[in-house]
XYZ file of C-alpha atoms in Angstrom:
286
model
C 122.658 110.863 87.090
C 122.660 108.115 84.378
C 122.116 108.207 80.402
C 120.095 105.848 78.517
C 121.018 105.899 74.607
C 117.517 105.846 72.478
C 118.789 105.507 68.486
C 119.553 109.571 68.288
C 119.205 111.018 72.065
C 120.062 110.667 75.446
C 117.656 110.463 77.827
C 119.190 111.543 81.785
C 117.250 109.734 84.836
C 117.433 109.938 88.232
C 117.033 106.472 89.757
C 116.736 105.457 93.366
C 115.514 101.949 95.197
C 115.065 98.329 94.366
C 111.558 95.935 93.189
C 108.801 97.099 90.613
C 109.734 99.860 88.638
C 107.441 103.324 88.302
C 108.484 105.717 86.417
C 107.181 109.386 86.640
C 107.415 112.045 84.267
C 107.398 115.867 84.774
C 106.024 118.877 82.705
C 105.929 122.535 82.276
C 107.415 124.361 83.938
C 109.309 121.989 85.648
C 111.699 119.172 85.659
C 112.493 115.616 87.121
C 113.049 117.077 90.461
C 109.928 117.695 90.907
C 109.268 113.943 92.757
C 111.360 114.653 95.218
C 108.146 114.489 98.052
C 107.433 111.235 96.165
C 110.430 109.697 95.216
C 111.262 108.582 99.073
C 107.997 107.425 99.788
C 107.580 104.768 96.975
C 111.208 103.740 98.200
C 110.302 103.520 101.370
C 107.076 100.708 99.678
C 109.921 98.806 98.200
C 109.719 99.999 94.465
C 112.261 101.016 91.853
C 111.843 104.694 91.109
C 113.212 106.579 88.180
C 112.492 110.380 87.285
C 113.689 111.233 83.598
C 114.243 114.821 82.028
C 112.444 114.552 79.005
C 112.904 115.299 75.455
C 115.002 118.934 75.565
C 115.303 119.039 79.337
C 119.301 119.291 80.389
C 120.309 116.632 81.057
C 118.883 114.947 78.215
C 119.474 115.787 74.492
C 118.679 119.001 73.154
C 117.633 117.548 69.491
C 118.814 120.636 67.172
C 116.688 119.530 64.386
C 114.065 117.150 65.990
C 110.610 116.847 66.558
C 108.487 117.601 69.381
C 105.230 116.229 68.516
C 102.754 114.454 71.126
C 103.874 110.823 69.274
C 107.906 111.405 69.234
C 107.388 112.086 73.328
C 105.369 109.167 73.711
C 108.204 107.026 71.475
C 110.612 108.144 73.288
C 109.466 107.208 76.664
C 107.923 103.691 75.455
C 111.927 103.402 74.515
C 112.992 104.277 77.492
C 110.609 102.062 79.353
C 111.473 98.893 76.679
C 115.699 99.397 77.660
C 115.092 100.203 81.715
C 112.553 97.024 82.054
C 113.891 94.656 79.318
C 110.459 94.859 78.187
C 108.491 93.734 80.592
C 105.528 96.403 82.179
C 105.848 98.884 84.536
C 104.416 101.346 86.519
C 103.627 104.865 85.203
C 102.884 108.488 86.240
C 102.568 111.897 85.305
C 101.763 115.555 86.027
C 101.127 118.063 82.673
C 103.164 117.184 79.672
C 103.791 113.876 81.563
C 100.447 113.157 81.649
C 99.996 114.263 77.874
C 102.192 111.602 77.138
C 100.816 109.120 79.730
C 97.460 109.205 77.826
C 99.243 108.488 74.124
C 101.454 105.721 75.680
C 98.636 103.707 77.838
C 96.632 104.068 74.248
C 99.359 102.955 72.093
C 101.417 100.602 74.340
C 99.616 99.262 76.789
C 102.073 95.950 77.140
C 104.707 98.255 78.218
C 102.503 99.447 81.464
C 100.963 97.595 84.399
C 99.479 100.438 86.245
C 99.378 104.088 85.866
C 98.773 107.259 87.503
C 98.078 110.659 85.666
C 97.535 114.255 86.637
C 96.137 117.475 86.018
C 95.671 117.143 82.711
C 92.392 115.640 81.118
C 92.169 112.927 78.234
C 92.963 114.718 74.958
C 89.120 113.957 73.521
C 88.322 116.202 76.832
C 91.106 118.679 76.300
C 89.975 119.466 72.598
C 86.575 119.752 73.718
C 87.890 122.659 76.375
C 89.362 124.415 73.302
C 85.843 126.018 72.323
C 85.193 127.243 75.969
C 85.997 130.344 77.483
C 87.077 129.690 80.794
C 89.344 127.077 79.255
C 90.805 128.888 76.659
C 91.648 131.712 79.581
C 93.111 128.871 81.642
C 95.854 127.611 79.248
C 96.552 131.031 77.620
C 100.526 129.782 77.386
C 99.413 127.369 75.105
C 97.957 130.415 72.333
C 100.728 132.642 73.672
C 103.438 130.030 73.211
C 101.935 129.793 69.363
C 103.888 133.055 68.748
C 107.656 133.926 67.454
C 109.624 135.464 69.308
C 107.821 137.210 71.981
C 107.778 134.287 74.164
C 111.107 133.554 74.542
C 111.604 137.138 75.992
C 108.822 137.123 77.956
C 109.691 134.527 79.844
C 113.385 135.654 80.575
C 112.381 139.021 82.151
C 112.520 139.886 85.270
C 113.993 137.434 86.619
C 111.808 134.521 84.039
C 109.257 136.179 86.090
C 106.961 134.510 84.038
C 107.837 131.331 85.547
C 106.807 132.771 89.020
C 103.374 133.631 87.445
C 102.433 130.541 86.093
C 103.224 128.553 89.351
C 101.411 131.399 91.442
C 98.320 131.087 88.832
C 98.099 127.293 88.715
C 98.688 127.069 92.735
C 96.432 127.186 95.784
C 96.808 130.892 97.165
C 99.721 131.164 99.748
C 102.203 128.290 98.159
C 105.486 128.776 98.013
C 107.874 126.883 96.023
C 110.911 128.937 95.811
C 114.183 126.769 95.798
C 112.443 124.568 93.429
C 111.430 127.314 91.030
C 114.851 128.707 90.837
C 116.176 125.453 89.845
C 113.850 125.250 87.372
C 114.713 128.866 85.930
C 118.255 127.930 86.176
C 117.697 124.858 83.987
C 115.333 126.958 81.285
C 118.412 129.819 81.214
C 120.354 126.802 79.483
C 120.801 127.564 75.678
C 118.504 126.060 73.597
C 116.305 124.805 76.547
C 113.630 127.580 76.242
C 113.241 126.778 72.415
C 112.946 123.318 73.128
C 110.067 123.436 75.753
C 108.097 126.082 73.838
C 108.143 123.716 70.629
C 105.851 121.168 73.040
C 103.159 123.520 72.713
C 104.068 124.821 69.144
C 103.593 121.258 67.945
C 100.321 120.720 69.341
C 98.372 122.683 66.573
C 101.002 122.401 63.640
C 100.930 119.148 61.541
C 104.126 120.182 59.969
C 105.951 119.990 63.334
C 104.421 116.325 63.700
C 107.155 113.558 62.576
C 104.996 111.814 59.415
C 106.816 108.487 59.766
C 105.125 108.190 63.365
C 101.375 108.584 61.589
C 100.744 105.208 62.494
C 101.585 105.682 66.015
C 99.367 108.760 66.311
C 96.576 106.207 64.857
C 97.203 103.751 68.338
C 97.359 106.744 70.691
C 93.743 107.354 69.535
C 92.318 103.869 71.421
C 90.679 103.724 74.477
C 92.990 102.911 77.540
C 92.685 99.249 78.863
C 95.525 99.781 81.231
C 94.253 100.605 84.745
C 94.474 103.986 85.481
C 94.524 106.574 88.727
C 93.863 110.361 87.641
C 94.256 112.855 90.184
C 93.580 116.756 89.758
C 94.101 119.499 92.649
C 90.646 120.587 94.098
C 90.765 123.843 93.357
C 92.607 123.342 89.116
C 89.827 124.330 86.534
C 90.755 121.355 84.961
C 89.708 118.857 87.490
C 85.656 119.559 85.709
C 87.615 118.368 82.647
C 88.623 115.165 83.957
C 85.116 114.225 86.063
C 83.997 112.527 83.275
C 86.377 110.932 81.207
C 86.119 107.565 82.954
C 84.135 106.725 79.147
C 87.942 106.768 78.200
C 89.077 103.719 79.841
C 88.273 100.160 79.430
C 90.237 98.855 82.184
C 90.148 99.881 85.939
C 89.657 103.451 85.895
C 89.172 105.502 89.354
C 89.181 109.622 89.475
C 90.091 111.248 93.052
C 90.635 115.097 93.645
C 93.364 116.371 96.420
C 91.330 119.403 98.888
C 93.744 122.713 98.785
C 95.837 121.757 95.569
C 96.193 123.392 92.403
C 97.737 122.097 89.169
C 101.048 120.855 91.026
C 99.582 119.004 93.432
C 102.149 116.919 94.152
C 104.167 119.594 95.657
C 101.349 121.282 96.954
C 100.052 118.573 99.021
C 102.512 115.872 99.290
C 101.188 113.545 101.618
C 97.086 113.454 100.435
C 99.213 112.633 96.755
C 101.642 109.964 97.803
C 99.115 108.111 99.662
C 96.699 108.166 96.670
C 100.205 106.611 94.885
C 100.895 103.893 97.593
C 97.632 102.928 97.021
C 96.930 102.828 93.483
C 100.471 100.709 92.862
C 100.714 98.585 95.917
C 96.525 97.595 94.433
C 96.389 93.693 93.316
């Protein structure tokens, strides 16, 4: 594990190989383990790969009093991508939350990335639009149950954080099992403070006065269309994969969309191989 100092937190990474860096970002519920079917393979093609714990995931800072707004994620990991590359571009991806912030960095930084790779979540013009329809609004119920105090928190420690189990059997292709890595992942939330921190993610998102107002201007750039080639990749059979069909309006640079057959929102766990070829390809492209 290493530690990368960004003015007030700590970012932990996991870092493994040598040549072009790509660095890949987790979500909810999850953590930077989650590569760990990718993480040899892009080795293997000779790249530099490096898996951080973001913003109130142990390892990394806890902020007591911080924000958690869409822009302070996307600062954060443009500063962690200015320190590990000396400033020069690399290569991103994402899954959920990492993808939320894949969208607002390619927007506002674009110098910062050569090529990127996003999934399972749609661009946020698409994902605001999915806020007026049903099916959608069903799909991401955490995000209006999250909204609530209290209740959450001990929801999702009963039984076991069964909870946890629910949400990866919901968002999964029927028959997956993921069961060492979801107990490391319910081991990590069962940290103090770490449950507060990931719900505030989604208690940002419709709260101005959770958003940091001296990053306003930042929230302006994430708002541009993305000139940075991008890869997005949904699971076949995730509801959001009709979200993300027709966002390539989005992008004003290279822009491909591919689904994975038999894969749900984790897609990269659920179907390793069909994933981390779609990878190979999209970074090793010149």
């Amino acid at each position: 594990m290493k530690f990368l100092k960004l003015e007030q937190l700590s970012i932990g990474y996991l870092e493994q190989g040598q040549g072009p860096l790509v660095v890949m970002l987790h979500g909810f519920p999850d953590h930077a383990l989650t590569w760990s079917h990718q993480v040899p393979e892009l080795v293997s093609q000779g790249f530099r790969v490096v898996t951080p714990y973001l913003r109130g995931y142990p390892p990394s800072d806890i902020p007591q009093s911080g924000y958690f707004d869409k822009a302070t994620l996307v600062n954060d990991i443009a500063g962690l991508l200015r320190e590990l590359n000396q400033g020069q571009p690399c290569h991103l991806v994402g899954q959920d939350w990492g993808a939320i912030i894949g969208y607002g960095l390619l927007a506002a930084y674009p110098e910062l990335v050569q090529r990127a790779v996003l999934m399972a979540v749609p661009h946020p013009v698409e994902v605001a639009r999915s806020l007026l329809d049903p099916k959608h609004i069903h799909r991401s119920f955490h995000w209006w149950f999250f909204q609530l105090a209290n209740l959450p928190e001990k929801a999702l420690v009963a039984n076991d954080m069964h909870f946890i189990d629910y949400l990866w059997n919901y968002w999964t292709v029927e028959g997956f099992e993921d069961t060492e890595h979801i107990r490391s992942i319910k081991t990590m939330l069962s940290q103090p403070g770490v449950l507060a921190a990931t719900l505030a993610y989604y208690r940002a998102m419709f709260d101005p006065e959770k958003a940091d107002p001296k990053l306003a201007a930042v929230r302006v750039l994430m708002e541009r269309p993305i000139r940075v080639p991008t890869l997005a990749l949904c699971g076949a059979q995730d509801l959001r994969a009709e979200l993300m069909a027709d966002q390539a309006r989005y992008f004003e640079g290279d822009y491909e969309f591919r689904l994975i057959e038999n894969a749900g929102h984790f897609l990269h766990r659920e179907q390793p191989m069909l994933v981390n070829r779609e990878l190979t390809r999209w970074l090793l492209k010149r």
